[in-house]
Amino acid sequence: MPDVLKHRILLVDDEVAITKSLYRLFKNEGYHIDICNSGFEGVKVLKAATEPFSLIISDQRMPEMSGSEFLEKAEAIAPEAIRFILTGYSDLQAVIDAINKGKIHRYLTKPWNNDALLLHVRQALRDVEMRRENERLNQVTKRQNRQLYELGVSLEKKCKERTHAVKESNEKLLSLNRALEESFSGTIQMMLALVEVTNRPMGGYLRHTGRLSRKVAIEMGLPERDVATIEIAGQLHDIGLFGLPDHLLSAYENDLAGDELKRYRQHPVFAAISLERIQRLSGVCDMVLHHHENYDGTGFPNGFKGEMIPLGARIIGTVSDYCRVVDCWPKERQAIRKKLKDSHGISLDAPADMKTNQLLRTVAEKILLGGINKRYDSLVVSAIISVLRKETEAVLEKKSGAMALDDLRPGMVVPQDLVLKDGRLILSQSTTLDVKSIAALQRFGQLKMIPEKITIVSEDM
């Protein structure tokens, strides 16, 4: 558990045996523990504290000042601390009233179960850590925004004082903006690379979703600013899944129930909350939040229907379902058929000699077509089918073959996933090469991490 030694816990109970029991329970966890024998003493300790408390645990029934009264005062002194109250069953109504007033986070009945209490404490402290980290990131963002603002003010002042240097100053400012955009894009690509290291199919799936979402947005005639935002949202839309058990990463809603279904349905909300703190990603949040809304209103988290769902979210929801089949489904034919039947109630007849990749694309298209006006917007489905047809036609028009890394040129296409010798994915199927990707491939070649020649398709072969 990270930063566990930095957590301070305040125990307040007039019964020494209770505080000693709790102290013994927590001491092996590495927390710093303060003990008070009354609410008045607890208030004094909180006021005198030079370091914040992460958690306060108080008994309810104490002379002179009850636990709920003490915690109400504690909330005013240390509002960031999580507050637990220990109570007997006879005091439950008083505690419930206190909870409803927002002063207490959780109540625990006596006698308590040690394992359950430790679990509650660990969860509470993880929440504290997440909140502190969010506050830290928020401060970083504010500081960076302030620095950018100050830079802008400085540039404006220089422009007024030196009118003859306006053109030069503008060029410098444009260069800075380009550098910021490239840095921002590089950060996202680094995030995706880290995902691929831990979960190669998921990393390839996110890249594919972003790339194909961009093409669909262009096909639908959206302006470049919206196209770029949709591409980023496609790359980040499922980051809320990370931290959930591995089997939920590839789960479908119909396969889940109970707590697992509840946790799965929360992932767009978690992702949007994480992204909204980054000013540059403000346009991405709504798309990520609503990418699981269904066109007929049966989706989540808000049950939006039709055009109430942001267009970017409709595009990403459709494209991500297609890419999940193509990138994350099993490659064995029988497993493909079973998954299709179990998850979607659809059977599929396909020629026995159809290649696996083509079979998966056929399955994915059939799912999209079957979900029109239920899960998907028909206009978006039409756009993605059009893009896929154009990609297929473009590949058929080009020739394929092995080419030396030094002979690669922008515009050439990698027809299949390209992986390092250790199995890590570096380029997904159908990626069009540009100057940066070619330079990266050549560096990998110099390190002997990929073959000296790779298969590409090009009109010039």
CSV table of C-alpha atoms in Angstrom, one decimal:
chain,number,residue,atom,x,y,z
A,1,MET,CA,0.0,0.0,0.0
A,2,PRO,CA,1.7,3.3,-1.1
A,3,ASP,CA,2.5,6.0,1.4
A,4,VAL,CA,1.1,4.0,4.3
A,5,LEU,CA,3.6,5.5,6.8
A,6,LYS,CA,2.3,9.0,6.1
A,7,HIS,CA,-1.2,8.2,7.3
A,8,ARG,CA,-2.3,9.4,10.8
A,9,ILE,CA,-5.2,7.9,12.6
A,10,LEU,CA,-6.9,9.4,15.6
A,11,LEU,CA,-8.7,7.0,18.0
A,12,VAL,CA,-11.2,8.5,20.4
A,13,ASP,CA,-12.8,6.3,23.1
A,14,ASP,CA,-13.3,6.7,26.9
A,15,GLU,CA,-12.7,2.9,27.3
A,16,VAL,CA,-8.9,2.3,27.4
A,17,ALA,CA,-9.4,-1.4,26.5
A,18,ILE,CA,-11.1,-0.4,23.2
A,19,THR,CA,-8.3,2.0,22.2
A,20,LYS,CA,-5.6,-0.5,23.1
A,21,SER,CA,-7.4,-3.2,21.1
A,22,LEU,CA,-7.6,-0.9,18.1
A,23,TYR,CA,-4.0,0.2,18.5
A,24,ARG,CA,-2.8,-3.5,18.5
A,25,LEU,CA,-5.0,-4.1,15.3
A,26,PHE,CA,-3.5,-1.1,13.4
A,27,LYS,CA,0.1,-1.0,14.6
A,28,ASN,CA,1.4,-3.6,12.2
A,29,GLU,CA,-0.1,-1.6,9.3
A,30,GLY,CA,2.5,1.1,9.7
A,31,TYR,CA,0.1,3.9,10.6
A,32,HIS,CA,0.9,6.7,13.0
A,33,ILE,CA,-1.8,6.5,15.7
A,34,ASP,CA,-2.9,9.1,18.3
A,35,ILE,CA,-5.2,8.1,21.2
A,36,CYS,CA,-7.6,10.3,23.1
A,37,ASN,CA,-10.0,9.3,25.9
A,38,SER,CA,-12.7,11.9,25.3
A,39,GLY,CA,-14.2,14.1,22.6
A,40,PHE,CA,-12.8,17.2,24.3
A,41,GLU,CA,-9.3,15.8,24.2
A,42,GLY,CA,-9.8,14.8,20.6
A,43,VAL,CA,-10.8,18.3,19.6
A,44,LYS,CA,-7.6,19.7,21.3
A,45,VAL,CA,-5.4,17.2,19.4
A,46,LEU,CA,-7.0,18.1,16.1
A,47,LYS,CA,-6.5,21.8,16.6
A,48,ALA,CA,-2.9,21.3,17.7
A,49,ALA,CA,-2.0,18.9,14.8
A,50,THR,CA,0.8,20.1,12.5
A,51,GLU,CA,0.2,17.2,10.1
A,52,PRO,CA,-3.2,16.2,8.7
A,53,PHE,CA,-5.1,13.2,10.0
A,54,SER,CA,-6.3,10.7,7.3
A,55,LEU,CA,-8.8,8.9,9.5
A,56,ILE,CA,-10.7,9.5,12.8
A,57,ILE,CA,-12.4,6.6,14.6
A,58,SER,CA,-14.6,7.6,17.5
A,59,ASP,CA,-16.9,5.7,19.9
A,60,GLN,CA,-20.5,7.0,20.0
A,61,ARG,CA,-21.3,6.6,23.6
A,62,MET,CA,-18.9,8.8,25.7
A,63,PRO,CA,-19.7,11.1,28.7
A,64,GLU,CA,-20.0,14.8,28.2
A,65,MET,CA,-19.6,14.7,24.4
A,66,SER,CA,-21.0,11.9,22.2
A,67,GLY,CA,-19.1,10.5,19.2
A,68,SER,CA,-21.5,12.1,16.7
A,69,GLU,CA,-21.1,15.5,18.4
A,70,PHE,CA,-17.3,15.1,18.4
A,71,LEU,CA,-17.2,14.1,14.8
A,72,GLU,CA,-19.3,17.1,13.8
A,73,LYS,CA,-16.7,19.3,15.5
A,74,ALA,CA,-13.9,17.3,13.9
A,75,GLU,CA,-15.4,17.8,10.5
A,76,ALA,CA,-15.1,21.6,11.0
A,77,ILE,CA,-11.5,21.3,12.1
A,78,ALA,CA,-10.2,18.6,9.8
A,79,PRO,CA,-12.7,18.4,6.9
A,80,GLU,CA,-10.4,16.2,4.7
A,81,ALA,CA,-10.2,13.4,7.3
A,82,ILE,CA,-12.4,10.3,6.8
A,83,ARG,CA,-14.7,9.8,9.9
A,84,PHE,CA,-15.8,6.4,11.3
A,85,ILE,CA,-18.0,5.9,14.4
A,86,LEU,CA,-18.2,2.8,16.6
A,87,THR,CA,-21.6,2.1,18.0
A,88,GLY,CA,-23.8,-0.4,19.7
A,89,TYR,CA,-27.1,-1.4,18.1
A,90,SER,CA,-29.1,0.7,20.7
A,91,ASP,CA,-27.4,3.9,19.3
A,92,LEU,CA,-28.0,3.2,15.6
A,93,GLN,CA,-30.7,5.8,15.1
A,94,ALA,CA,-28.6,8.6,16.5
A,95,VAL,CA,-25.7,7.6,14.2
A,96,ILE,CA,-27.9,7.3,11.2
A,97,ASP,CA,-29.1,10.9,11.8
A,98,ALA,CA,-25.5,12.0,12.0
A,99,ILE,CA,-24.7,10.3,8.7
A,100,ASN,CA,-27.6,11.9,7.0
A,101,LYS,CA,-26.3,15.3,8.0
A,102,GLY,CA,-23.0,14.4,6.2
A,103,LYS,CA,-20.7,14.4,9.3
A,104,ILE,CA,-19.8,10.7,9.3
A,105,HIS,CA,-18.6,8.5,6.5
A,106,ARG,CA,-19.2,5.0,8.0
A,107,TYR,CA,-20.5,3.5,11.2
A,108,LEU,CA,-19.2,0.2,12.6
A,109,THR,CA,-21.0,-1.9,15.2
A,110,LYS,CA,-19.6,-3.4,18.3
A,111,PRO,CA,-18.2,-5.9,18.6
A,112,TRP,CA,-16.4,-5.5,15.3
A,113,ASN,CA,-14.7,-8.0,13.0
A,114,ASN,CA,-11.0,-7.3,12.8
A,115,ASP,CA,-10.7,-8.3,9.1
A,116,ALA,CA,-13.7,-6.3,8.1
A,117,LEU,CA,-12.5,-3.3,10.0
A,118,LEU,CA,-9.0,-3.4,8.5
A,119,LEU,CA,-10.6,-3.7,5.0
A,120,HIS,CA,-12.8,-0.6,5.7
A,121,VAL,CA,-9.8,1.3,6.9
A,122,ARG,CA,-7.6,0.4,4.0
A,123,GLN,CA,-10.3,1.3,1.5
A,124,ALA,CA,-10.8,4.7,3.3
A,125,LEU,CA,-7.1,5.4,3.2
A,126,ARG,CA,-6.9,4.5,-0.5
A,127,ASP,CA,-9.7,7.1,-1.0
A,128,VAL,CA,-7.6,9.6,0.9
A,129,GLU,CA,-4.6,8.8,-1.2
A,130,MET,CA,-6.6,9.2,-4.4
A,131,ARG,CA,-8.0,12.5,-3.2
A,132,ARG,CA,-4.5,13.8,-2.3
A,133,GLU,CA,-3.2,12.7,-5.6
A,134,ASN,CA,-6.0,14.4,-7.5
A,135,GLU,CA,-5.3,17.6,-5.5
A,136,ARG,CA,-1.7,17.3,-6.4
A,137,LEU,CA,-2.4,16.9,-10.1
A,138,ASN,CA,-4.9,19.8,-9.9
A,139,GLN,CA,-2.2,22.0,-8.4
A,140,VAL,CA,0.2,20.9,-11.1
A,141,THR,CA,-2.3,21.8,-13.8
A,142,LYS,CA,-3.0,25.2,-12.2
A,143,ARG,CA,0.7,25.9,-12.0
A,144,GLN,CA,1.2,25.0,-15.6
A,145,ASN,CA,-1.8,27.1,-16.7
A,146,ARG,CA,-0.4,30.0,-14.6
A,147,GLN,CA,3.0,29.6,-16.3
A,148,LEU,CA,1.4,29.5,-19.7
A,149,TYR,CA,-0.7,32.6,-18.8
A,150,GLU,CA,2.4,34.4,-17.6
A,151,LEU,CA,4.2,33.5,-20.8
A,152,GLY,CA,1.3,34.9,-22.8
A,153,VAL,CA,1.4,38.1,-20.9
A,154,SER,CA,5.1,38.4,-21.4
A,155,LEU,CA,4.8,37.9,-25.1
A,156,GLU,CA,2.0,40.4,-25.4
A,157,LYS,CA,4.1,43.0,-23.6
A,158,LYS,CA,7.1,42.4,-25.8
A,159,CYS,CA,4.9,42.7,-28.9
A,160,LYS,CA,3.6,46.1,-27.8
A,161,GLU,CA,7.1,47.4,-26.9
A,162,ARG,CA,8.8,46.1,-30.1
A,163,THR,CA,6.3,46.4,-32.9
A,164,HIS,CA,9.0,45.7,-35.4
A,165,ALA,CA,9.5,42.2,-34.0
A,166,VAL,CA,5.8,41.2,-34.2
A,167,LYS,CA,6.4,38.6,-36.9
A,168,GLU,CA,9.3,37.0,-35.1
A,169,SER,CA,7.4,36.9,-31.8
A,170,ASN,CA,4.4,35.3,-33.5
A,171,GLU,CA,6.6,32.6,-35.1
A,172,LYS,CA,8.1,31.8,-31.7
A,173,LEU,CA,4.6,31.5,-30.1
A,174,LEU,CA,3.4,29.2,-32.9
A,175,SER,CA,6.5,27.1,-32.4
A,176,LEU,CA,5.8,26.9,-28.6
A,177,ASN,CA,2.2,25.8,-29.3
A,178,ARG,CA,3.3,23.2,-31.7
A,179,ALA,CA,5.8,21.9,-29.1
A,180,LEU,CA,3.1,21.8,-26.5
A,181,GLU,CA,0.8,19.9,-28.9
A,182,GLU,CA,3.6,17.5,-29.7
A,183,SER,CA,4.4,17.0,-26.1
A,184,PHE,CA,0.7,16.4,-25.3
A,185,SER,CA,0.4,13.9,-28.1
A,186,GLY,CA,3.6,12.2,-27.0
A,187,THR,CA,2.3,11.9,-23.4
A,188,ILE,CA,-0.8,10.1,-24.7
A,189,GLN,CA,1.3,7.8,-26.9
A,190,MET,CA,3.5,7.0,-23.9
A,191,MET,CA,0.3,6.1,-21.9
A,192,LEU,CA,-0.8,3.7,-24.6
A,193,ALA,CA,2.7,2.2,-24.8
A,194,LEU,CA,2.6,1.5,-21.1
A,195,VAL,CA,-0.8,-0.1,-21.5
A,196,GLU,CA,0.6,-2.3,-24.3
A,197,VAL,CA,3.4,-3.5,-22.0
A,198,THR,CA,1.0,-4.8,-19.4
A,199,ASN,CA,-1.9,-5.8,-21.7
A,200,ARG,CA,-1.0,-6.0,-25.4
A,201,PRO,CA,-4.5,-6.7,-26.8
A,202,MET,CA,-6.0,-3.8,-24.8
A,203,GLY,CA,-3.2,-1.5,-25.9
A,204,GLY,CA,-3.7,-2.4,-29.6
A,205,TYR,CA,-7.5,-2.1,-29.2
A,206,LEU,CA,-7.2,1.4,-27.8
A,207,ARG,CA,-4.9,2.6,-30.6
A,208,HIS,CA,-7.1,0.9,-33.2
A,209,THR,CA,-10.2,2.6,-31.7
A,210,GLY,CA,-8.6,6.0,-31.8
A,211,ARG,CA,-7.3,5.6,-35.4
A,212,LEU,CA,-10.6,4.2,-36.8
A,213,SER,CA,-12.7,6.8,-34.9
A,214,ARG,CA,-10.7,9.5,-36.6
A,215,LYS,CA,-11.4,8.0,-40.1
A,216,VAL,CA,-15.1,7.7,-39.3
A,217,ALA,CA,-15.3,11.3,-38.1
A,218,ILE,CA,-13.6,12.4,-41.3
A,219,GLU,CA,-16.0,10.3,-43.3
A,220,MET,CA,-18.9,12.0,-41.6
A,221,GLY,CA,-17.5,15.4,-42.6
A,222,LEU,CA,-16.6,16.7,-39.1
A,223,PRO,CA,-14.1,19.6,-38.8
A,224,GLU,CA,-10.5,18.8,-38.0
A,225,ARG,CA,-10.7,20.1,-34.4
A,226,ASP,CA,-13.6,17.7,-33.7
A,227,VAL,CA,-11.8,14.9,-35.5
A,228,ALA,CA,-8.7,15.3,-33.4
A,229,THR,CA,-10.7,15.3,-30.2
A,230,ILE,CA,-12.6,12.2,-31.2
A,231,GLU,CA,-9.3,10.4,-32.0
A,232,ILE,CA,-8.0,11.2,-28.5
A,233,ALA,CA,-11.2,10.2,-26.8
A,234,GLY,CA,-11.1,6.9,-28.7
A,235,GLN,CA,-7.5,6.3,-27.5
A,236,LEU,CA,-8.5,7.0,-23.8
A,237,HIS,CA,-12.2,5.9,-23.6
A,238,ASP,CA,-11.6,2.7,-21.6
A,239,ILE,CA,-9.0,3.9,-19.1
A,240,GLY,CA,-11.6,3.6,-16.4
A,241,LEU,CA,-11.4,-0.1,-16.7
A,242,PHE,CA,-7.8,-0.2,-15.4
A,243,GLY,CA,-7.7,-1.1,-11.8
A,244,LEU,CA,-10.6,-3.5,-12.1
A,245,PRO,CA,-10.1,-7.3,-12.1
A,246,ASP,CA,-8.5,-8.6,-15.3
A,247,HIS,CA,-11.7,-10.6,-16.4
A,248,LEU,CA,-13.7,-7.3,-16.4
A,249,LEU,CA,-11.3,-5.7,-19.0
A,250,SER,CA,-12.8,-7.9,-21.8
A,251,ALA,CA,-16.2,-8.5,-20.3
A,252,TYR,CA,-19.5,-7.6,-22.0
A,253,GLU,CA,-22.4,-6.1,-20.0
A,254,ASN,CA,-24.6,-9.1,-20.7
A,255,ASP,CA,-22.1,-11.4,-19.1
A,256,LEU,CA,-22.1,-9.6,-15.7
A,257,ALA,CA,-24.4,-9.3,-12.8
A,258,GLY,CA,-24.5,-7.9,-9.2
A,259,ASP,CA,-21.5,-6.0,-7.9
A,260,GLU,CA,-19.4,-6.9,-11.0
A,261,LEU,CA,-22.0,-5.3,-13.3
A,262,LYS,CA,-22.2,-2.2,-11.0
A,263,ARG,CA,-18.4,-1.8,-11.0
A,264,TYR,CA,-18.2,-2.3,-14.8
A,265,ARG,CA,-20.9,0.4,-15.4
A,266,GLN,CA,-19.0,2.9,-13.3
A,267,HIS,CA,-15.9,2.8,-15.5
A,268,PRO,CA,-17.0,5.6,-17.9
A,269,VAL,CA,-17.6,7.9,-14.9
A,270,PHE,CA,-14.2,7.2,-13.3
A,271,ALA,CA,-12.5,7.8,-16.6
A,272,ALA,CA,-14.4,11.1,-17.2
A,273,ILE,CA,-13.6,12.3,-13.6
A,274,SER,CA,-9.9,11.5,-14.2
A,275,LEU,CA,-9.7,13.3,-17.5
A,276,GLU,CA,-11.7,16.5,-16.6
A,277,ARG,CA,-8.8,17.7,-14.4
A,278,ILE,CA,-6.7,18.0,-17.5
A,279,GLN,CA,-7.7,21.2,-19.2
A,280,ARG,CA,-6.5,20.1,-22.6
A,281,LEU,CA,-8.9,17.1,-22.4
A,282,SER,CA,-12.1,19.0,-21.5
A,283,GLY,CA,-13.6,18.2,-24.9
A,284,VAL,CA,-12.9,14.5,-24.4
A,285,CYS,CA,-14.7,14.0,-21.1
A,286,ASP,CA,-18.3,13.9,-22.4
A,287,MET,CA,-17.4,11.5,-25.2
A,288,VAL,CA,-15.7,9.1,-22.8
A,289,LEU,CA,-18.6,9.5,-20.2
A,290,HIS,CA,-21.3,8.6,-22.7
A,291,HIS,CA,-19.7,6.0,-25.0
A,292,HIS,CA,-21.8,3.2,-23.4
A,293,GLU,CA,-25.1,5.0,-24.0
A,294,ASN,CA,-27.4,3.1,-26.4
A,295,TYR,CA,-29.2,4.7,-29.2
A,296,ASP,CA,-32.5,3.4,-27.9
A,297,GLY,CA,-31.9,4.8,-24.4
A,298,THR,CA,-31.0,1.5,-22.6
A,299,GLY,CA,-27.3,2.3,-22.0
A,300,PHE,CA,-25.4,3.8,-19.1
A,301,PRO,CA,-24.5,5.8,-17.1
A,302,ASN,CA,-27.4,8.3,-17.9
A,303,GLY,CA,-29.7,6.4,-20.2
A,304,PHE,CA,-29.4,9.1,-22.9
A,305,LYS,CA,-31.3,8.3,-26.2
A,306,GLY,CA,-30.7,9.2,-29.8
A,307,GLU,CA,-29.1,12.6,-30.5
A,308,MET,CA,-29.0,13.3,-26.8
A,309,ILE,CA,-25.8,11.2,-26.9
A,310,PRO,CA,-22.9,13.4,-28.1
A,311,LEU,CA,-21.9,12.5,-31.7
A,312,GLY,CA,-18.3,11.8,-30.6
A,313,ALA,CA,-19.6,9.3,-28.0
A,314,ARG,CA,-21.8,7.6,-30.6
A,315,ILE,CA,-18.8,7.2,-32.9
A,316,ILE,CA,-16.5,5.9,-30.2
A,317,GLY,CA,-19.1,3.5,-28.9
A,318,THR,CA,-19.6,2.0,-32.3
A,319,VAL,CA,-16.0,1.9,-33.3
A,320,SER,CA,-14.9,0.5,-30.0
A,321,ASP,CA,-17.3,-2.4,-30.2
A,322,TYR,CA,-15.9,-3.2,-33.7
A,323,CYS,CA,-12.3,-3.0,-32.6
A,324,ARG,CA,-13.0,-5.1,-29.5
A,325,VAL,CA,-14.0,-8.0,-31.7
A,326,VAL,CA,-11.2,-7.6,-34.1
A,327,ASP,CA,-8.4,-7.0,-31.6
A,328,CYS,CA,-9.5,-8.8,-28.4
A,329,TRP,CA,-11.6,-11.7,-29.3
A,330,PRO,CA,-10.0,-15.2,-29.4
A,331,LYS,CA,-8.5,-16.3,-32.7
A,332,GLU,CA,-9.8,-19.9,-32.8
A,333,ARG,CA,-12.8,-20.3,-35.0
A,334,GLN,CA,-14.9,-22.4,-32.6
A,335,ALA,CA,-14.2,-19.9,-29.8
A,336,ILE,CA,-15.3,-17.0,-32.1
A,337,ARG,CA,-18.5,-18.8,-33.0
A,338,LYS,CA,-19.3,-19.6,-29.3
A,339,LYS,CA,-18.5,-16.0,-28.1
A,340,LEU,CA,-20.7,-14.5,-30.9
A,341,LYS,CA,-23.6,-16.8,-30.0
A,342,ASP,CA,-23.2,-16.4,-26.2
A,343,SER,CA,-22.7,-12.6,-26.1
A,344,HIS,CA,-24.9,-11.5,-29.0
A,345,GLY,CA,-27.3,-14.4,-29.8
A,346,ILE,CA,-26.0,-14.4,-33.4
A,347,SER,CA,-24.9,-17.4,-35.3
A,348,LEU,CA,-22.5,-17.1,-38.2
A,349,ASP,CA,-21.9,-19.2,-41.3
A,350,ALA,CA,-18.5,-18.6,-43.0
A,351,PRO,CA,-16.4,-20.4,-45.5
A,352,ALA,CA,-14.0,-22.9,-43.9
A,353,ASP,CA,-11.0,-21.3,-45.7
A,354,MET,CA,-11.8,-17.7,-44.6
A,355,LYS,CA,-8.8,-16.3,-42.7
A,356,THR,CA,-9.2,-15.6,-39.0
A,357,ASN,CA,-8.7,-11.8,-39.4
A,358,GLN,CA,-11.3,-11.7,-42.1
A,359,LEU,CA,-13.7,-13.8,-40.0
A,360,LEU,CA,-13.4,-11.4,-37.1
A,361,ARG,CA,-14.0,-8.4,-39.3
A,362,THR,CA,-17.1,-10.1,-40.7
A,363,VAL,CA,-18.3,-10.9,-37.2
A,364,ALA,CA,-17.8,-7.3,-36.1
A,365,GLU,CA,-19.7,-5.9,-39.0
A,366,LYS,CA,-22.6,-8.2,-38.4
A,367,ILE,CA,-22.8,-7.1,-34.8
A,368,LEU,CA,-22.9,-3.5,-35.8
A,369,LEU,CA,-25.5,-4.0,-38.5
A,370,GLY,CA,-27.6,-6.1,-36.0
A,371,GLY,CA,-27.5,-3.3,-33.5
A,372,ILE,CA,-28.7,-0.4,-35.6
A,373,ASN,CA,-31.2,1.8,-33.8
A,374,LYS,CA,-30.7,-0.3,-30.7
A,375,ARG,CA,-27.1,0.1,-29.6
A,376,TYR,CA,-25.9,2.1,-32.6
A,377,ASP,CA,-26.8,5.2,-34.7
A,378,SER,CA,-27.4,4.0,-38.3
A,379,LEU,CA,-25.4,7.0,-39.7
A,380,VAL,CA,-22.4,6.1,-37.7
A,381,VAL,CA,-22.6,2.4,-38.7
A,382,SER,CA,-22.9,3.4,-42.4
A,383,ALA,CA,-19.8,5.6,-42.0
A,384,ILE,CA,-17.7,2.9,-40.4
A,385,ILE,CA,-18.8,0.3,-43.0
A,386,SER,CA,-17.8,2.8,-45.8
A,387,VAL,CA,-14.4,3.4,-44.2
A,388,LEU,CA,-13.8,-0.3,-43.9
A,389,ARG,CA,-14.7,-0.9,-47.5
A,390,LYS,CA,-12.4,1.9,-48.7
A,391,GLU,CA,-9.5,0.4,-46.6
A,392,THR,CA,-10.1,-3.0,-48.1
A,393,GLU,CA,-10.2,-1.6,-51.7
A,394,ALA,CA,-7.0,0.5,-51.1
A,395,VAL,CA,-5.1,-2.6,-49.9
A,396,LEU,CA,-6.3,-4.7,-52.9
A,397,GLU,CA,-5.1,-1.9,-55.2
A,398,LYS,CA,-1.6,-2.0,-53.7
A,399,LYS,CA,1.1,-4.7,-53.9
A,400,SER,CA,2.6,-6.3,-50.8
A,401,GLY,CA,6.1,-7.7,-50.1
A,402,ALA,CA,9.1,-7.6,-47.8
A,403,MET,CA,11.0,-4.3,-47.8
A,404,ALA,CA,14.2,-3.3,-46.0
A,405,LEU,CA,13.8,-0.8,-43.2
A,406,ASP,CA,16.0,1.8,-44.9
A,407,ASP,CA,13.7,1.7,-48.0
A,408,LEU,CA,10.5,2.5,-46.1
A,409,ARG,CA,8.6,5.7,-47.2
A,410,PRO,CA,5.7,7.6,-45.8
A,411,GLY,CA,2.3,6.4,-47.1
A,412,MET,CA,3.3,2.7,-47.0
A,413,VAL,CA,1.0,0.5,-45.0
A,414,VAL,CA,1.7,-2.3,-42.5
A,415,PRO,CA,-0.9,-5.0,-43.4
A,416,GLN,CA,-0.7,-6.9,-40.1
A,417,ASP,CA,0.3,-6.3,-36.5
A,418,LEU,CA,4.1,-5.7,-36.2
A,419,VAL,CA,5.6,-6.9,-32.9
A,420,LEU,CA,9.1,-6.9,-31.4
A,421,LYS,CA,11.0,-10.2,-30.9
A,422,ASP,CA,9.8,-10.2,-27.2
A,423,GLY,CA,6.2,-10.0,-28.3
A,424,ARG,CA,5.4,-6.4,-27.7
A,425,LEU,CA,3.2,-4.6,-30.2
A,426,ILE,CA,4.7,-1.6,-31.9
A,427,LEU,CA,2.4,-1.0,-34.9
A,428,SER,CA,-1.2,-2.3,-35.4
A,429,GLN,CA,-2.6,-3.8,-38.5
A,430,SER,CA,-3.4,-1.3,-41.4
A,431,THR,CA,-1.2,1.4,-39.9
A,432,THR,CA,0.0,4.0,-42.5
A,433,LEU,CA,3.7,4.8,-42.0
A,434,ASP,CA,4.8,8.4,-41.4
A,435,VAL,CA,8.3,9.9,-40.9
A,436,LYS,CA,8.2,9.3,-37.1
A,437,SER,CA,7.1,5.7,-37.3
A,438,ILE,CA,9.7,4.9,-39.9
A,439,ALA,CA,12.4,6.4,-37.8
A,440,ALA,CA,11.2,4.3,-34.8
A,441,LEU,CA,11.3,1.1,-36.9
A,442,GLN,CA,14.8,1.9,-38.1
A,443,ARG,CA,16.0,2.3,-34.5
A,444,PHE,CA,14.4,-1.0,-33.5
A,445,GLY,CA,16.2,-2.5,-36.5
A,446,GLN,CA,19.5,-1.2,-35.4
A,447,LEU,CA,18.9,-2.8,-32.0
A,448,LYS,CA,18.1,-6.1,-33.7
A,449,MET,CA,14.6,-6.1,-32.1
A,450,ILE,CA,12.8,-6.6,-35.5
A,451,PRO,CA,13.8,-8.3,-38.8
A,452,GLU,CA,15.8,-6.3,-41.3
A,453,LYS,CA,12.8,-6.5,-43.7
A,454,ILE,CA,9.1,-6.2,-42.9
A,455,THR,CA,6.0,-6.9,-45.0
A,456,ILE,CA,4.3,-3.7,-46.3
A,457,VAL,CA,1.8,-2.8,-49.0
A,458,SER,CA,2.5,0.0,-51.5
A,459,GLU,CA,1.5,1.2,-54.9
A,460,ASP,CA,5.2,1.6,-55.8
A,461,MET,CA,6.2,-2.1,-55.4
